[in-house]
């Protein structure tokens, strides 16, 4: 349904290849001088949507480029014929709003009464002073842009997927790659970095050329699909612009769990508790996550919190995702049905072409979006649903909840639909099967818990969603009766 963007990932001309090799070897010599262990933090599994991909997939800390074949992946008698991947952008800078709050907090620390030698209650070093001098290296222009680590997330994901599905990502198929992206810079850039990773897969050891030089069409921007939440009137009115829709998030910010952390942090940093609020505490926690994800350093901001605090702050982050993107309101997930439907139209088309023995016109479809793209879709499909809603008042009861955004949508998270054409050895019957992968692990079907579904069964299970979405009424607000105004 969308025009195909074409790509030619050819071999570079000789001179630039030589230059690339020279550059690369000098680069590796440099990095050889300072071997660096990947930084880890006891808090890093509580960062919610700011979680590093490798913290959600610890196996990657050792071999980020090695393909990790999930033993549940389908092989026998089945050939993958199409792959549709929804990919969240890689690691990014804080937004301008977060940077402003961080600056405010930093200012508070610097404004503490000078002179006296301070020690904390245990007689240790003064953390507030350490933080006041810790560099604040985030500037307004960075505003949510993709960082170098985020490009690396994408290149490595591309390399692993290409190794996992060599037939689909073959050189011959590159001309048929279809790339769709949200208009946000970090997503467009993620698409470009992914292409560079694919190029590297076929030219190991060489520096990839600019995407412009790959003779690729730029990724095709489609916000109706990748930012459906901006185009859904009902969602905008009932949730996004509704001051009371996030009631539980606000109530938790002033609740006992957060107040406890506020008092503790005020004492640790030796600032008046009245100068702090939940938003500032949250930005301090995020700064620990940003320093780790972006700079690969363990920041003194991490020393402000213990794991119990981290669990509370993770819950605060999850509460917001739950009420704004997840099961909190039906429209959150329903607004994604246009994307869900588009995925099934792509799969339908491939099935149809395969049945007619035609080549599949789009064997690989790569779609770059946001955590806000993936969470509603996964909710629409019935995943990570807890029995009870997440509220401001049941933090303890929800300790073992399924809805943990850091496990579901870390940076570079991905939901992949793989369509297989299967031939039964005994009978001449042909079948189409679908496997879903979330963050490169097989995601059992929400209705049967099977690791693979017959395509027709899957479509049948979701037929209500697919049909109701066709009528295009999901996002319309209830009609005002204005019959009397007519004529
Ligand atoms: C805003 O959210 C509240 C709480 O869910 C709801 O009762 C109210 O109807 C919403 N307002 C609008 C304009 O949709
Ligand atoms: C709209 O209002 C008219 C007249 O008041 C009424 O007859 C009609 O049933 C209403 N339609 C709906 C859809 O409520």
Short mmCIF file of C-alpha atoms in Angstrom, two decimals, residues 184-393:
data_model
loop_
_atom_site.label_atom_id
_atom_site.label_comp_id
_atom_site.label_asym_id
_atom_site.label_seq_id
_atom_site.Cartn_x
_atom_site.Cartn_y
_atom_site.Cartn_z
CA UNK A 184 11.06 12.29 14.41
CA UNK A 185 14.74 12.77 13.76
CA UNK A 186 15.74 9.91 16.12
CA UNK A 187 13.59 7.46 14.14
CA UNK A 188 14.76 8.59 10.69
CA UNK A 189 18.35 8.32 11.95
CA UNK A 190 17.65 4.89 13.42
CA UNK A 191 16.49 3.69 10.01
CA UNK A 192 19.67 4.99 8.41
CA UNK A 193 21.87 3.34 11.05
CA UNK A 194 19.99 0.06 10.56
CA UNK A 195 20.79 0.19 6.83
CA UNK A 196 24.43 0.81 7.64
CA UNK A 197 24.40 -2.26 9.86
CA UNK A 198 23.01 -4.33 6.99
CA UNK A 199 25.73 -3.00 4.74
CA UNK A 200 28.35 -3.96 7.32
CA UNK A 201 26.86 -7.43 7.52
CA UNK A 202 27.77 -7.93 3.88
CA UNK A 203 31.07 -6.04 4.03
CA UNK A 204 32.57 -7.00 7.37
CA UNK A 205 35.45 -4.84 8.51
CA UNK A 206 34.58 -1.90 6.27
CA UNK A 207 33.16 1.41 7.37
CA UNK A 208 29.70 1.85 5.86
CA UNK A 209 29.16 4.69 3.40
CA UNK A 210 26.67 7.45 3.98
CA UNK A 211 23.15 6.20 3.45
CA UNK A 212 22.84 8.78 0.65
CA UNK A 213 25.69 6.99 -1.14
CA UNK A 214 23.96 3.65 -0.84
CA UNK A 215 21.57 4.88 -3.52
CA UNK A 216 18.70 4.25 -1.16
CA UNK A 217 15.60 6.27 -1.13
CA UNK A 218 15.39 7.92 2.25
CA UNK A 219 13.14 6.10 4.69
CA UNK A 220 9.53 6.94 3.93
CA UNK A 221 7.93 9.07 6.64
CA UNK A 222 4.47 7.96 7.70
CA UNK A 223 3.18 9.43 10.96
CA UNK A 224 -0.35 8.14 10.39
CA UNK A 225 1.10 4.68 10.96
CA UNK A 226 4.05 5.27 13.28
CA UNK A 227 2.55 8.12 15.35
CA UNK A 228 -1.09 7.09 15.16
CA UNK A 229 -1.57 8.60 18.63
CA UNK A 230 -1.11 12.10 17.19
CA UNK A 231 -3.86 11.49 14.65
CA UNK A 232 -6.53 9.94 16.84
CA UNK A 233 -9.01 12.64 17.86
CA UNK A 234 -10.64 10.52 20.54
CA UNK A 235 -7.30 9.71 22.17
CA UNK A 236 -6.21 13.35 22.06
CA UNK A 237 -9.42 14.56 23.69
CA UNK A 238 -9.98 11.84 26.24
CA UNK A 239 -6.37 11.18 27.28
CA UNK A 240 -3.62 13.37 25.88
CA UNK A 241 -5.25 16.75 26.52
CA UNK A 242 -7.29 15.59 29.50
CA UNK A 243 -5.92 16.88 32.81
CA UNK A 244 -7.61 14.19 34.88
CA UNK A 245 -6.74 11.18 32.68
CA UNK A 246 -3.43 10.62 34.49
CA UNK A 247 -5.00 10.89 37.93
CA UNK A 248 -3.15 7.84 39.29
CA UNK A 249 0.23 9.14 38.16
CA UNK A 250 -0.32 12.43 39.97
CA UNK A 251 -1.70 10.72 43.07
CA UNK A 252 1.30 8.38 43.25
CA UNK A 253 3.67 11.37 43.04
CA UNK A 254 2.27 12.71 46.31
CA UNK A 255 1.66 9.28 47.87
CA UNK A 256 3.59 7.70 50.78
CA UNK A 257 6.11 5.77 48.63
CA UNK A 258 7.27 8.89 46.82
CA UNK A 259 7.17 11.09 49.94
CA UNK A 260 9.49 8.64 51.62
CA UNK A 261 12.00 8.96 48.77
CA UNK A 262 11.68 12.77 48.80
CA UNK A 263 12.60 12.93 52.48
CA UNK A 264 15.50 10.53 52.02
CA UNK A 265 16.94 12.38 49.03
CA UNK A 266 16.55 15.75 50.74
CA UNK A 267 18.57 14.42 53.68
CA UNK A 268 21.22 12.83 51.48
CA UNK A 269 21.69 15.93 49.34
CA UNK A 270 21.19 18.30 52.28
CA UNK A 271 18.63 20.46 50.53
CA UNK A 272 15.25 21.53 51.97
CA UNK A 273 12.60 18.92 51.21
CA UNK A 274 10.25 21.70 50.10
CA UNK A 275 12.59 22.48 47.20
CA UNK A 276 12.20 18.97 45.84
CA UNK A 277 9.28 17.29 44.11
CA UNK A 278 8.59 13.97 42.42
CA UNK A 279 9.46 15.35 38.97
CA UNK A 280 12.92 16.45 40.11
CA UNK A 281 13.52 13.12 41.82
CA UNK A 282 12.52 11.34 38.64
CA UNK A 283 14.87 13.43 36.52
CA UNK A 284 17.74 12.65 38.92
CA UNK A 285 16.98 8.94 38.48
CA UNK A 286 16.79 9.33 34.70
CA UNK A 287 20.14 11.10 34.72
CA UNK A 288 21.66 7.97 36.22
CA UNK A 289 20.12 6.06 33.30
CA UNK A 290 21.21 8.61 30.66
CA UNK A 291 24.81 8.71 31.90
CA UNK A 292 24.91 4.94 31.75
CA UNK A 293 23.19 4.50 28.38
CA UNK A 294 24.75 7.47 26.59
CA UNK A 295 28.17 7.85 28.20
CA UNK A 296 28.67 4.33 29.52
CA UNK A 297 29.64 5.76 32.90
CA UNK A 298 28.33 5.05 36.36
CA UNK A 299 27.14 8.45 37.46
CA UNK A 300 27.09 9.72 41.05
CA UNK A 301 23.39 10.38 40.36
CA UNK A 302 22.97 6.61 40.72
CA UNK A 303 24.31 6.80 44.30
CA UNK A 304 21.30 8.85 45.34
CA UNK A 305 19.05 5.77 45.08
CA UNK A 306 18.94 2.21 46.32
CA UNK A 307 17.07 -0.60 44.61
CA UNK A 308 13.94 -0.08 46.71
CA UNK A 309 13.79 3.53 45.53
CA UNK A 310 14.44 2.36 41.98
CA UNK A 311 11.45 0.00 42.15
CA UNK A 312 9.17 2.84 43.24
CA UNK A 313 10.48 5.12 40.48
CA UNK A 314 10.06 2.33 37.95
CA UNK A 315 6.45 2.01 39.06
CA UNK A 316 5.92 5.74 38.57
CA UNK A 317 7.18 5.41 34.99
CA UNK A 318 5.05 2.31 34.37
CA UNK A 319 1.93 3.99 35.79
CA UNK A 320 2.23 6.72 33.18
CA UNK A 321 2.72 4.21 30.37
CA UNK A 322 -0.18 2.15 31.64
CA UNK A 323 -2.66 5.03 31.71
CA UNK A 324 -1.42 6.77 28.59
CA UNK A 325 -0.33 3.92 26.29
CA UNK A 326 -1.53 0.68 27.83
CA UNK A 327 -4.65 -0.84 29.36
CA UNK A 328 -5.65 2.26 31.36
CA UNK A 329 -8.06 3.45 28.67
CA UNK A 330 -9.44 1.41 25.79
CA UNK A 331 -8.71 4.14 23.25
CA UNK A 332 -4.95 3.94 24.02
CA UNK A 333 -4.68 0.57 22.33
CA UNK A 334 -7.57 0.96 19.88
CA UNK A 335 -5.83 3.95 18.35
CA UNK A 336 -3.13 1.57 17.06
CA UNK A 337 -5.49 -0.58 15.02
CA UNK A 338 -4.55 1.26 11.81
CA UNK A 339 -0.99 -0.02 12.27
CA UNK A 340 -2.17 -3.49 13.26
CA UNK A 341 -4.37 -3.64 10.20
CA UNK A 342 -1.55 -2.46 7.93
CA UNK A 343 0.70 -5.28 9.19
CA UNK A 344 -1.95 -7.84 8.30
CA UNK A 345 -2.47 -6.28 4.89
CA UNK A 346 1.24 -6.72 4.23
CA UNK A 347 1.10 -10.34 5.37
CA UNK A 348 -2.04 -10.97 3.27
CA UNK A 349 -0.30 -9.61 0.22
CA UNK A 350 2.73 -11.84 0.73
CA UNK A 351 0.52 -14.91 1.26
CA UNK A 352 -1.36 -14.08 -1.91
CA UNK A 353 1.80 -13.62 -3.95
CA UNK A 354 3.30 -16.81 -2.59
CA UNK A 355 0.15 -18.75 -3.46
CA UNK A 356 0.39 -17.51 -7.04
CA UNK A 357 4.08 -18.48 -7.11
CA UNK A 358 5.03 -14.84 -7.57
CA UNK A 359 7.99 -13.33 -5.75
CA UNK A 360 7.02 -11.55 -2.54
CA UNK A 361 7.27 -7.89 -3.45
CA UNK A 362 8.25 -6.73 0.07
CA UNK A 363 10.10 -9.54 1.84
CA UNK A 364 11.42 -7.17 4.52
CA UNK A 365 9.46 -4.25 5.93
CA UNK A 366 11.18 -2.14 8.57
CA UNK A 367 9.13 0.38 10.51
CA UNK A 368 10.79 2.80 12.92
CA UNK A 369 8.78 4.35 15.74
CA UNK A 370 8.52 4.88 19.46
CA UNK A 371 7.78 3.11 22.73
CA UNK A 372 4.41 4.85 22.30
CA UNK A 373 3.99 2.98 19.01
CA UNK A 374 4.78 -0.46 20.42
CA UNK A 375 3.02 -0.39 23.80
CA UNK A 376 -0.50 0.33 22.47
CA UNK A 377 -0.08 -2.31 19.78
CA UNK A 378 1.05 -4.96 22.29
CA UNK A 379 -1.91 -4.00 24.49
CA UNK A 380 -4.27 -4.27 21.53
CA UNK A 381 -2.94 -7.79 21.00
CA UNK A 382 -3.55 -8.68 24.65
CA UNK A 383 0.01 -8.88 25.97
CA UNK A 384 1.28 -8.02 29.46
CA UNK A 385 -2.17 -7.56 30.93
CA UNK A 386 -2.43 -7.77 34.69
CA UNK A 387 -5.59 -8.90 36.45
CA UNK A 388 -5.88 -5.63 38.33
CA UNK A 389 -5.19 -2.18 36.95
CA UNK A 390 -2.06 -0.36 38.07
CA UNK A 391 -3.16 2.40 40.43
CA UNK A 392 -1.66 4.92 42.83
CA UNK A 393 -2.70 2.68 45.72
#
